[in-house]
Coordinates of C-alpha atoms in Angstrom, one line a residue:
Chain A
X1 CA 49.2 2.9 -126.9
X2 CA 47.4 1.7 -123.8
X3 CA 47.1 4.1 -120.8
X4 CA 49.4 3.4 -117.8
X5 CA 48.2 1.5 -114.8
X6 CA 47.6 4.6 -112.7
X7 CA 45.3 6.1 -115.4
X8 CA 43.4 2.8 -115.7
X9 CA 43.0 2.6 -111.9
X10 CA 41.7 6.2 -111.7
X11 CA 39.3 5.6 -114.6
X12 CA 38.1 2.3 -112.9
X13 CA 37.6 4.0 -109.6
X14 CA 35.6 6.8 -111.3
X15 CA 33.5 4.4 -113.4
X16 CA 32.7 2.1 -110.5
X17 CA 31.8 5.1 -108.3
X18 CA 29.5 6.4 -111.0
X19 CA 27.7 3.0 -111.2
X20 CA 27.4 2.4 -107.5
X21 CA 27.0 6.1 -106.5
X22 CA 29.5 5.7 -103.7
X23 CA 33.2 6.0 -103.3
X24 CA 35.2 2.9 -104.1
X25 CA 38.1 1.9 -101.8
X26 CA 41.2 -0.1 -102.7
X27 CA 40.5 -3.8 -102.4
X28 CA 36.7 -3.3 -102.2
X29 CA 34.9 -6.2 -103.8
X30 CA 32.4 -5.1 -106.4
X31 CA 30.9 -8.3 -108.0
X32 CA 31.4 -11.0 -105.3
X33 CA 30.0 -8.6 -102.7
X34 CA 26.9 -8.0 -104.8
X35 CA 27.6 -4.3 -105.1
X36 CA 27.3 -4.5 -108.9
X37 CA 25.7 -7.3 -111.0
X38 CA 26.8 -8.8 -114.3
X39 CA 24.8 -6.2 -116.3
X40 CA 26.5 -3.4 -114.4
X41 CA 29.8 -5.0 -115.3
X42 CA 28.9 -4.6 -118.9
X43 CA 28.1 -0.9 -118.2
X44 CA 31.5 -0.6 -116.4
X45 CA 33.2 -2.0 -119.4
X46 CA 31.6 0.5 -121.7
X47 CA 32.4 3.4 -119.3
X48 CA 36.1 2.2 -119.2
X49 CA 36.2 2.1 -123.0
X50 CA 34.9 5.7 -123.2
X51 CA 37.2 7.0 -120.5
X52 CA 40.4 5.2 -121.7
X53 CA 39.7 5.3 -125.4
X54 CA 40.2 1.6 -125.8
X55 CA 38.1 -1.4 -126.8
X56 CA 37.6 -4.2 -124.3
X57 CA 36.3 -7.4 -126.0
X58 CA 34.2 -9.0 -123.3
X59 CA 33.8 -12.5 -124.9
X60 CA 36.5 -14.2 -122.9
X61 CA 35.9 -12.3 -119.7
X62 CA 33.9 -13.1 -116.6
X63 CA 32.3 -10.6 -114.3
X64 CA 34.7 -11.4 -111.4
X65 CA 37.6 -10.2 -113.6
X66 CA 36.2 -6.8 -112.5
X67 CA 35.9 -7.7 -108.8
X68 CA 38.2 -5.0 -107.5
X69 CA 40.4 -2.2 -108.7
X70 CA 43.6 -4.4 -108.9
X71 CA 41.7 -7.0 -111.0
X72 CA 40.2 -4.3 -113.3
X73 CA 43.7 -2.8 -114.0
X74 CA 45.1 -6.3 -114.6
X75 CA 42.2 -7.2 -117.0
X76 CA 42.3 -4.0 -118.9
X77 CA 46.1 -4.3 -119.4
X78 CA 45.6 -7.9 -120.6
X79 CA 42.8 -7.6 -123.1
X80 CA 42.2 -3.9 -124.0
X81 CA 43.2 -2.6 -127.4
X82 CA 43.7 1.1 -128.1
X83 CA 41.2 2.7 -130.5
X84 CA 42.6 3.1 -133.9
Chain B
X1 CA 24.4 -43.5 -98.7
X2 CA 22.6 -40.2 -97.9
X3 CA 24.3 -37.6 -95.7
X4 CA 21.4 -37.7 -93.3
X5 CA 21.9 -41.4 -92.2
X6 CA 23.6 -42.9 -89.2
X7 CA 26.0 -45.1 -91.3
X8 CA 27.2 -42.0 -93.2
X9 CA 27.8 -40.1 -89.9
X10 CA 29.7 -43.0 -88.4
X11 CA 31.8 -43.5 -91.6
X12 CA 32.4 -39.8 -91.8
X13 CA 33.9 -39.8 -88.3
X14 CA 36.1 -42.8 -89.2
X15 CA 37.2 -41.2 -92.5
X16 CA 38.1 -37.8 -90.9
X17 CA 40.2 -39.5 -88.1
X18 CA 42.0 -41.7 -90.7
X19 CA 42.5 -38.7 -93.0
X20 CA 44.3 -36.6 -90.4
X21 CA 46.3 -39.6 -89.1
X22 CA 47.6 -40.3 -92.6
X23 CA 50.8 -38.6 -93.8
X24 CA 49.9 -35.8 -96.3
X25 CA 51.1 -37.6 -99.5
X26 CA 48.7 -40.5 -98.8
X27 CA 45.6 -38.3 -98.2
X28 CA 44.9 -37.8 -101.9
X29 CA 44.7 -41.5 -102.6
X30 CA 42.6 -41.9 -99.4
X31 CA 40.1 -39.2 -100.5
X32 CA 39.9 -40.7 -104.0
X33 CA 39.1 -44.2 -102.7
X34 CA 36.7 -42.8 -100.1
X35 CA 35.0 -40.7 -102.8
X36 CA 34.7 -43.7 -105.2
X37 CA 33.3 -45.8 -102.4
X38 CA 30.8 -43.1 -101.5
X39 CA 29.6 -42.7 -105.1
X40 CA 29.5 -46.5 -105.6
X41 CA 27.2 -46.7 -102.6
X42 CA 24.5 -45.1 -104.8
X43 CA 25.0 -47.7 -107.5
X44 CA 28.3 -49.2 -108.3
X45 CA 27.4 -49.4 -112.0
X46 CA 27.4 -45.6 -112.3
X47 CA 31.0 -45.0 -111.1
X48 CA 32.1 -45.0 -114.7
X49 CA 30.0 -41.9 -115.5
X50 CA 32.1 -39.3 -113.5
X51 CA 35.3 -41.2 -114.5
X52 CA 34.2 -40.9 -118.2
X53 CA 33.5 -37.2 -117.7
X54 CA 37.0 -36.7 -116.2
X55 CA 38.5 -38.7 -119.1
X56 CA 36.6 -36.7 -121.7
X57 CA 37.5 -33.4 -120.1
X58 CA 41.1 -34.4 -119.8
X59 CA 41.4 -35.3 -123.5
X60 CA 39.6 -32.2 -124.7
X61 CA 41.3 -29.8 -122.4
X62 CA 44.7 -31.2 -123.5
X63 CA 43.8 -30.3 -127.1
X64 CA 42.6 -26.8 -126.1
X65 CA 45.7 -26.2 -123.9
X66 CA 48.1 -27.2 -126.6
X67 CA 47.0 -24.3 -128.7
X68 CA 44.4 -22.0 -127.2
X69 CA 44.3 -20.0 -130.5
X70 CA 42.7 -23.1 -132.2
X71 CA 39.1 -22.7 -133.4
X72 CA 36.5 -23.3 -130.8
X73 CA 35.7 -26.8 -132.3
X74 CA 37.4 -28.7 -129.4
X75 CA 35.4 -26.7 -126.9
X76 CA 32.2 -27.3 -128.7
X77 CA 32.9 -31.0 -129.1
X78 CA 33.5 -31.3 -125.3
X79 CA 30.5 -29.3 -124.3
X80 CA 28.2 -31.1 -126.7
X81 CA 29.5 -34.5 -125.6
X82 CA 28.8 -33.6 -122.0
X83 CA 25.4 -32.3 -122.8
X84 CA 24.6 -35.5 -124.8
X85 CA 25.5 -37.6 -121.7
X86 CA 23.3 -35.4 -119.5
X87 CA 20.4 -35.7 -122.1
X88 CA 20.8 -39.4 -122.3
X89 CA 20.5 -40.0 -118.6
X90 CA 18.1 -37.2 -117.6
X91 CA 16.1 -36.0 -120.5
X92 CA 15.7 -38.8 -123.1
X93 CA 12.3 -39.9 -121.7
X94 CA 11.0 -36.3 -121.6
X95 CA 12.3 -35.6 -125.1
X96 CA 10.7 -38.8 -126.5
X97 CA 7.4 -38.0 -124.8
X98 CA 7.3 -34.5 -126.3
X99 CA 8.5 -35.6 -129.8
X100 CA 5.9 -38.3 -129.8
X101 CA 3.2 -35.7 -129.2
X102 CA 4.4 -33.9 -132.3
X103 CA 5.1 -37.1 -134.4
X104 CA 1.5 -37.5 -135.8
X105 CA 1.6 -33.9 -137.1
X106 CA 4.5 -34.7 -139.3
X107 CA 3.6 -38.3 -140.1
X108 CA 6.7 -39.8 -138.6
X109 CA 6.8 -42.9 -136.4
X110 CA 7.0 -42.8 -132.6
X111 CA 10.3 -42.7 -130.9
X112 CA 11.2 -45.4 -128.5
X113 CA 13.8 -44.9 -125.8
X114 CA 13.5 -48.3 -124.2
X115 CA 12.7 -48.9 -120.6
X116 CA 13.4 -46.4 -117.8
X117 CA 17.0 -46.4 -116.6
X118 CA 18.4 -45.3 -113.2
X119 CA 19.9 -41.9 -112.9
X120 CA 23.6 -41.3 -111.9
X121 CA 23.5 -39.2 -108.8
X122 CA 24.8 -35.6 -109.2
X123 CA 25.2 -35.8 -113.0
X124 CA 23.6 -32.3 -113.4
X125 CA 26.1 -30.9 -111.0
X126 CA 29.3 -32.4 -112.2
X127 CA 28.4 -32.0 -115.9
X128 CA 28.1 -28.2 -115.2
X129 CA 31.4 -28.2 -113.4
X130 CA 32.9 -30.0 -116.4
X131 CA 31.5 -27.5 -118.9
X132 CA 32.7 -24.6 -116.8
X133 CA 36.1 -26.3 -116.5
X134 CA 36.5 -26.6 -120.3
X135 CA 35.5 -22.9 -120.8
X136 CA 38.0 -21.9 -118.2
X137 CA 40.7 -23.8 -120.0
X138 CA 39.8 -22.2 -123.2
X139 CA 40.0 -18.7 -121.5
X140 CA 43.4 -19.6 -120.0
X141 CA 42.1 -19.5 -116.4
X142 CA 43.2 -23.0 -115.4
X143 CA 46.4 -24.9 -116.0
X144 CA 46.4 -28.3 -117.6
X145 CA 46.0 -30.7 -114.6
X146 CA 47.0 -34.4 -114.2
X147 CA 44.3 -36.9 -115.0
X148 CA 44.1 -37.9 -111.3
X149 CA 43.5 -34.3 -110.3
X150 CA 40.5 -34.1 -112.6
X151 CA 39.1 -37.4 -111.3
X152 CA 39.4 -36.1 -107.8
X153 CA 37.9 -32.8 -108.8
X154 CA 34.7 -34.4 -110.2
X155 CA 34.5 -37.3 -107.6
X156 CA 35.2 -35.3 -104.4
X157 CA 32.6 -36.8 -102.2
X158 CA 31.5 -33.8 -100.1
X159 CA 30.0 -32.0 -103.2
X160 CA 29.5 -34.7 -105.9
X161 CA 25.8 -35.3 -105.1
X162 CA 24.3 -31.8 -105.2
X163 CA 27.0 -29.3 -105.3
X164 CA 28.0 -26.6 -104.4
X165 CA 29.0 -26.3 -108.1
X166 CA 32.7 -25.4 -107.7
X167 CA 35.2 -23.9 -110.1
X168 CA 38.4 -25.7 -110.8
X169 CA 40.4 -22.7 -109.7
X170 CA 38.8 -22.7 -106.2
X171 CA 38.9 -26.4 -105.5
X172 CA 41.8 -27.8 -107.4
X173 CA 44.6 -25.9 -105.5
X174 CA 43.1 -27.4 -102.2
X175 CA 43.2 -31.0 -103.5
X176 CA 46.8 -31.6 -102.5
X177 CA 45.5 -32.0 -99.0
X178 CA 48.8 -31.0 -97.4
X179 CA 47.4 -28.7 -94.7
X180 CA 48.4 -29.3 -91.1
X181 CA 45.4 -30.0 -88.8
X182 CA 43.9 -27.0 -87.1
X183 CA 41.2 -27.1 -84.4
X184 CA 39.0 -24.7 -86.3
X185 CA 38.5 -27.2 -89.2
X186 CA 36.9 -29.5 -86.6
X187 CA 34.6 -26.9 -85.1
X188 CA 33.7 -25.2 -88.4
X189 CA 33.0 -28.6 -90.0
X190 CA 31.0 -30.0 -87.2
X191 CA 28.9 -26.7 -86.8
X192 CA 27.9 -27.1 -90.4
X193 CA 27.3 -30.9 -90.4
X194 CA 25.1 -30.8 -87.3
X195 CA 23.2 -27.7 -88.3
X196 CA 22.6 -29.2 -91.7
X197 CA 21.3 -32.4 -90.2
X198 CA 18.9 -30.4 -88.0
X199 CA 17.7 -28.3 -90.9
X200 CA 17.0 -31.5 -92.9
X201 CA 15.4 -33.8 -90.4
X202 CA 13.8 -31.4 -87.9
X203 CA 12.5 -28.7 -90.3
X204 CA 12.5 -29.9 -93.9
X205 CA 11.3 -33.4 -93.3
X206 CA 8.6 -32.4 -90.8
X207 CA 7.2 -29.7 -93.2
X208 CA 7.5 -32.3 -96.0
X209 CA 4.9 -34.6 -94.3
X210 CA 2.2 -31.8 -94.6
X211 CA 3.4 -30.6 -98.0
X212 CA 3.2 -34.1 -99.4
X213 CA -0.4 -34.4 -98.2
X214 CA -1.4 -31.0 -99.5
X215 CA 0.1 -31.5 -102.9
X216 CA -1.0 -35.1 -103.3
X217 CA -2.5 -35.7 -106.7
X218 CA -5.3 -37.7 -105.2
X219 CA -6.6 -34.7 -103.4
X220 CA -8.8 -33.1 -106.1
X221 CA -10.9 -30.7 -104.1
X222 CA -10.0 -27.0 -104.4
X223 CA -8.0 -26.1 -101.3
X224 CA -9.1 -23.4 -98.9
X225 CA -7.4 -20.0 -99.4
X226 CA -5.5 -20.2 -96.2
X227 CA -4.3 -23.7 -97.0
X228 CA -3.2 -22.6 -100.5
X229 CA -1.0 -19.9 -99.0
X230 CA 0.3 -22.0 -96.2
X231 CA 1.2 -24.9 -98.6
X232 CA 3.1 -22.5 -100.9
X233 CA 5.0 -21.0 -98.0
X234 CA 5.6 -24.4 -96.4
X235 CA 7.1 -25.9 -99.6
X236 CA 9.3 -22.8 -100.0
X237 CA 10.6 -23.4 -96.5
X238 CA 10.9 -27.1 -97.0
X239 CA 13.0 -26.9 -100.1
X240 CA 15.1 -24.1 -98.6
X241 CA 15.9 -26.0 -95.4
X242 CA 16.3 -29.3 -97.3
X243 CA 18.8 -27.8 -99.8
X244 CA 20.5 -25.5 -97.3
X245 CA 20.7 -28.5 -94.9
X246 CA 22.4 -30.6 -97.6
X247 CA 24.7 -27.8 -98.5
X248 CA 25.7 -27.2 -94.9
X249 CA 26.6 -30.9 -94.6
X250 CA 28.6 -30.8 -97.8
X251 CA 30.5 -27.7 -96.8
X252 CA 30.9 -29.1 -93.3
X253 CA 32.2 -32.4 -94.5
X254 CA 34.8 -30.7 -96.7
X255 CA 35.8 -28.4 -93.9
X256 CA 36.5 -31.4 -91.7
X257 CA 39.1 -32.3 -94.3
X258 CA 40.4 -28.7 -94.2
X259 CA 38.9 -27.9 -97.6
X260 CA 36.7 -24.8 -98.2
X261 CA 33.7 -25.0 -100.6
X262 CA 31.8 -21.9 -101.7
X263 CA 28.6 -20.9 -100.0
X264 CA 25.3 -21.6 -101.7
X265 CA 22.8 -19.6 -99.7
X266 CA 22.5 -16.2 -98.0
X267 CA 19.1 -16.1 -96.4
X268 CA 17.2 -16.0 -99.7
X269 CA 13.9 -15.1 -98.3
X270 CA 15.3 -11.8 -97.1
X271 CA 15.8 -10.7 -100.8
X272 CA 14.2 -7.4 -101.6
X273 CA 14.1 -7.9 -105.4
X274 CA 14.0 -10.8 -107.8
X275 CA 17.7 -10.4 -108.9
X276 CA 18.6 -10.3 -105.2
X277 CA 16.8 -13.6 -104.6
X278 CA 19.0 -15.2 -107.2
X279 CA 22.1 -13.6 -105.6
X280 CA 21.1 -15.4 -102.4
X281 CA 19.5 -18.7 -103.6
X282 CA 21.7 -21.6 -105.0
X283 CA 24.5 -19.0 -105.4
X284 CA 26.9 -21.4 -107.2
X285 CA 24.3 -22.2 -109.9
X286 CA 23.5 -18.5 -110.3
X287 CA 27.3 -17.8 -110.6
X288 CA 27.7 -20.6 -113.2
X289 CA 24.7 -19.3 -115.3
X290 CA 26.0 -15.7 -115.0
X291 CA 29.6 -16.5 -116.0
X292 CA 29.1 -19.1 -118.8
X293 CA 25.7 -18.1 -120.3
X294 CA 24.2 -14.8 -119.3
X295 CA 27.3 -12.6 -119.4
X296 CA 28.6 -13.9 -122.7
X297 CA 25.2 -13.6 -124.3
X298 CA 24.6 -10.0 -123.1
X299 CA 28.2 -9.0 -123.9
X300 CA 27.6 -10.0 -127.5
X301 CA 24.4 -8.0 -127.6
X302 CA 25.8 -5.0 -125.6
X303 CA 23.0 -5.5 -123.1
X304 CA 20.3 -4.0 -125.4
X305 CA 16.8 -4.2 -123.9
X306 CA 15.1 -6.8 -126.1
X307 CA 17.9 -9.3 -126.2
X308 CA 18.4 -8.8 -122.5
X309 CA 14.7 -9.6 -121.7
X310 CA 14.7 -12.6 -124.1
X311 CA 18.0 -13.9 -122.6
X312 CA 16.6 -13.6 -119.1
X313 CA 13.5 -15.6 -120.0
X314 CA 15.4 -18.2 -122.0
X315 CA 18.2 -18.6 -119.5
X316 CA 15.8 -19.0 -116.6
X317 CA 13.7 -21.5 -118.5
X318 CA 16.9 -23.5 -119.0
X319 CA 17.6 -23.2 -115.2
X320 CA 14.2 -24.7 -114.7
X321 CA 14.9 -27.5 -117.1
X322 CA 18.2 -28.2 -115.4
X323 CA 16.2 -28.9 -112.2
X324 CA 14.2 -31.6 -113.8
X325 CA 12.8 -33.1 -117.0
X326 CA 9.3 -31.6 -116.8
X327 CA 7.2 -28.7 -118.1
X328 CA 6.5 -27.6 -114.5
X329 CA 10.2 -27.0 -114.0
X330 CA 10.5 -25.1 -117.3
X331 CA 7.5 -23.0 -116.3
X332 CA 9.0 -22.4 -112.8
X333 CA 12.2 -21.1 -114.5
X334 CA 10.3 -19.0 -117.0
X335 CA 8.2 -17.4 -114.2
X336 CA 11.5 -16.4 -112.4
X337 CA 12.7 -15.1 -115.8
X338 CA 9.6 -13.0 -116.1
X339 CA 10.1 -11.5 -112.6
X340 CA 13.6 -10.6 -113.6
X341 CA 12.4 -9.0 -116.8
X342 CA 9.7 -7.0 -114.9
X343 CA 12.3 -5.8 -112.4
X344 CA 14.8 -4.8 -115.2
X345 CA 11.9 -2.9 -116.9
X346 CA 11.1 -1.1 -113.6
X347 CA 14.8 -0.3 -113.2
X348 CA 15.0 1.3 -116.6
X349 CA 11.9 3.3 -115.9
X350 CA 12.8 4.1 -112.3
X351 CA 14.4 7.5 -113.1
X352 CA 11.0 8.6 -114.5
X353 CA 8.9 7.0 -111.6
X354 CA 10.7 7.2 -108.3
X355 CA 12.2 10.0 -106.3
X356 CA 13.3 10.3 -102.7
X357 CA 10.6 9.2 -100.3
X358 CA 8.6 6.9 -102.6
X359 CA 11.7 4.9 -103.6
X360 CA 11.6 3.4 -100.1
X361 CA 7.9 2.6 -100.6
X362 CA 8.8 1.0 -104.0
X363 CA 11.4 -1.1 -102.3
X364 CA 8.9 -2.3 -99.8
X365 CA 6.5 -3.2 -102.6
X366 CA 9.2 -5.1 -104.4
X367 CA 10.1 -7.0 -101.3
X368 CA 6.5 -8.2 -101.0
X369 CA 6.1 -8.9 -104.7
X370 CA 9.4 -10.9 -104.7
X371 CA 8.2 -13.1 -101.8
X372 CA 4.7 -13.6 -103.4
X373 CA 6.2 -14.3 -106.8
X374 CA 8.7 -16.8 -105.3
X375 CA 6.0 -18.6 -103.4
X376 CA 3.7 -18.9 -106.5
X377 CA 6.6 -20.3 -108.5
X378 CA 7.2 -22.9 -105.8
X379 CA 3.6 -24.1 -106.3
X380 CA 4.3 -24.7 -110.0
X381 CA 7.6 -26.4 -109.1
X382 CA 6.1 -28.8 -106.6
X383 CA 2.6 -29.6 -107.9
X384 CA 2.4 -33.1 -109.5
X385 CA 0.2 -31.7 -112.4
X386 CA -0.5 -28.3 -113.9
X387 CA -4.1 -28.8 -112.9
X388 CA -3.1 -29.2 -109.3
X389 CA -0.9 -26.1 -109.5
X390 CA -3.7 -24.1 -111.1
X391 CA -6.1 -25.2 -108.3
X392 CA -3.8 -24.1 -105.5
X393 CA -2.9 -20.8 -107.2
X394 CA -6.5 -20.0 -107.9
X395 CA -7.5 -20.7 -104.3
X396 CA -4.7 -18.3 -103.3
X397 CA -5.9 -15.4 -105.5
X398 CA -9.4 -15.5 -106.7
X399 CA -11.5 -18.5 -105.7
X400 CA -11.3 -17.5 -102.1
X401 CA -12.8 -19.8 -99.5
X402 CA -12.7 -19.8 -95.7
X403 CA -11.8 -22.9 -93.7
X404 CA -8.8 -25.1 -93.1
X405 CA -8.1 -28.8 -93.9
X406 CA -5.0 -29.3 -91.7
X407 CA -4.6 -29.7 -87.9
X408 CA -3.3 -26.6 -86.0
X409 CA 0.2 -28.2 -85.9
X410 CA 0.8 -27.4 -89.6
X411 CA -0.1 -23.7 -89.3
X412 CA 1.8 -23.3 -86.0
X413 CA 5.0 -25.1 -87.2
X414 CA 5.0 -23.3 -90.5
X415 CA 4.6 -19.9 -88.7
X416 CA 7.4 -20.8 -86.3
X417 CA 9.7 -21.6 -89.2
X418 CA 8.8 -18.3 -90.9
X419 CA 9.6 -16.5 -87.6
X420 CA 12.9 -18.3 -87.4
X421 CA 13.7 -17.1 -91.0
X422 CA 12.9 -13.6 -89.9
X423 CA 15.2 -13.6 -86.9
X424 CA 17.9 -15.9 -88.4
X425 CA 20.3 -13.1 -89.4
X426 CA 20.1 -11.5 -86.0
X427 CA 20.7 -14.9 -84.2
X428 CA 23.7 -15.6 -86.4
X429 CA 25.1 -12.2 -85.7
X430 CA 24.8 -12.6 -82.0
X431 CA 26.3 -16.1 -82.1
X432 CA 29.2 -14.9 -84.1
X433 CA 29.7 -12.0 -81.6
X434 CA 29.7 -14.5 -78.7
X435 CA 32.1 -16.7 -80.6
X436 CA 34.3 -13.8 -81.4
X437 CA 34.6 -12.8 -77.7
X438 CA 35.1 -16.4 -76.6
X439 CA 37.7 -17.1 -79.3
X440 CA 39.9 -14.1 -78.5
X441 CA 41.0 -15.5 -75.1
X442 CA 41.6 -19.2 -75.9
X443 CA 39.6 -21.9 -74.2
X444 CA 36.3 -20.6 -72.8
X445 CA 33.1 -22.0 -71.4
X446 CA 31.5 -21.4 -74.8
X447 CA 34.0 -23.5 -76.6
X448 CA 34.4 -26.2 -74.0
X449 CA 30.8 -26.6 -72.8
X450 CA 28.2 -24.9 -75.0
X451 CA 29.4 -26.2 -78.4
X452 CA 29.6 -29.9 -77.5
X453 CA 26.2 -29.7 -75.8
X454 CA 24.8 -28.1 -79.0
X455 CA 26.3 -30.9 -81.1
X456 CA 24.8 -33.5 -78.7
X457 CA 21.5 -31.8 -78.8
X458 CA 21.6 -31.7 -82.6
X459 CA 22.5 -35.4 -82.9
X460 CA 19.7 -36.2 -80.4
X461 CA 17.2 -34.3 -82.5
X462 CA 18.5 -36.2 -85.6
X463 CA 18.0 -39.6 -83.9
X464 CA 14.5 -38.6 -82.7
X465 CA 13.2 -37.1 -85.9
X466 CA 14.9 -39.1 -88.6
X467 CA 12.0 -41.6 -89.0
X468 CA 11.9 -42.0 -92.8
X469 CA 15.4 -41.1 -93.8
X470 CA 13.9 -39.0 -96.6
X471 CA 16.2 -38.2 -99.6
X472 CA 17.4 -34.6 -100.1
X473 CA 15.1 -33.0 -102.7
X474 CA 18.1 -31.7 -104.8
X475 CA 19.7 -35.1 -105.0
X476 CA 16.9 -35.9 -107.6
X477 CA 18.2 -33.1 -109.9

């Protein structure tokens, strides 16, 4: 089963803070503001997979799907699959 | 009809007035007709090309939208057809030339591609928009539009010639043109149009006169060291102000119609690293490359080092090829790719190299290296032959010689433009602060007096400087 949206949001906030080494606020733009680049998005995906015990297939995703916490939650809920 | 011409400016004024006088339901048709007329002014015979692109994209996306779970074959068919069209118009001569060099090795006859044919303006830009559109349909990001929406999306005259390269999801929702008129559309649009004109005719075109002389193929002597550096810097400034000038005019034209196009530049020469340069230069192309090429490739390889470095080199060489059918463009792109690889290598070694105080020093070094690297790459981009590029680069680095071949005007003007680039962010900040204060209390001396005077001054500069009506550099791509 997929984690609930609060767990995903907390994991996303932690992962983004780890990558940027700064606290992440609600609504803060990550990709379009240049705070993280496309390679960091791939690292963010891999951190989320570890924290949430899910797989996130990135083939149909674009970096701006991870532009803020709301979008990350929405994207994870849409495409993530729980680890068997 | 180029943006930097008096007929365009007059027709733009007429079109904007008519547009806002028309009832909203008629504006779409008006913009469609105006866009077709604008594109036809570059060669009526080529109007079929964006129409064919729209038709092809419509048919393919219909197939994809019916059942997104279908194999990728429809997407590949669409992408390869679009690329074939681009290759036919833009690269067939270059391809034939290079294949003919190899032909004797394999004992095959020479290829013939017939005579040279003209080039549909903006094809590189709207082909990329079309490919992005198909991928977005496949990924379920855009809904199936009406055919007329697609025609309007590809033909929209403010950005058809040289971008910004827009995504369907940011432009299509605006193409119903049902906004009520607001004064800010007028001011924001005119600000960009007039400033774009000044950037083009007063800065880029003036620098272009010296740059053309310096890079002329007929000048075979090795340039002096100072001239080599000044030429590299002057072309870097010329192409920036030329393309940023065009982009400002495109964004401004759209804004006059109440439409917002994405930004393309954010003071690129203030970049502190090679990746930052690409986050500030031709931002909509960088975004396209990131979303549809670089990210999927590296997602597949889990951003492992070797595939990452190879993909950076390969993708940037393709970016170079996108600019033009020539080895100098490919080399320019590959050079930028190598800068990005070096920076990524440095980043992966940084934890071992840099701590506290020296990381500030390293940042300073990277800022300098980025500027030098970008300037050297511009020499390769602009030089008519590799020999010429080699001569200029060698004069810059190891065949040092004192002296100068240009009048003092060249060095003084180039230095002034460099100074302008340095202070530009501060100037913009101050202007925005003044505007903010003036705007908060309704009509103000700034709005009523300063702005119209600035517009008049800009137009006067355009009329004074626009001697040769030179084309925008990026309209050739």
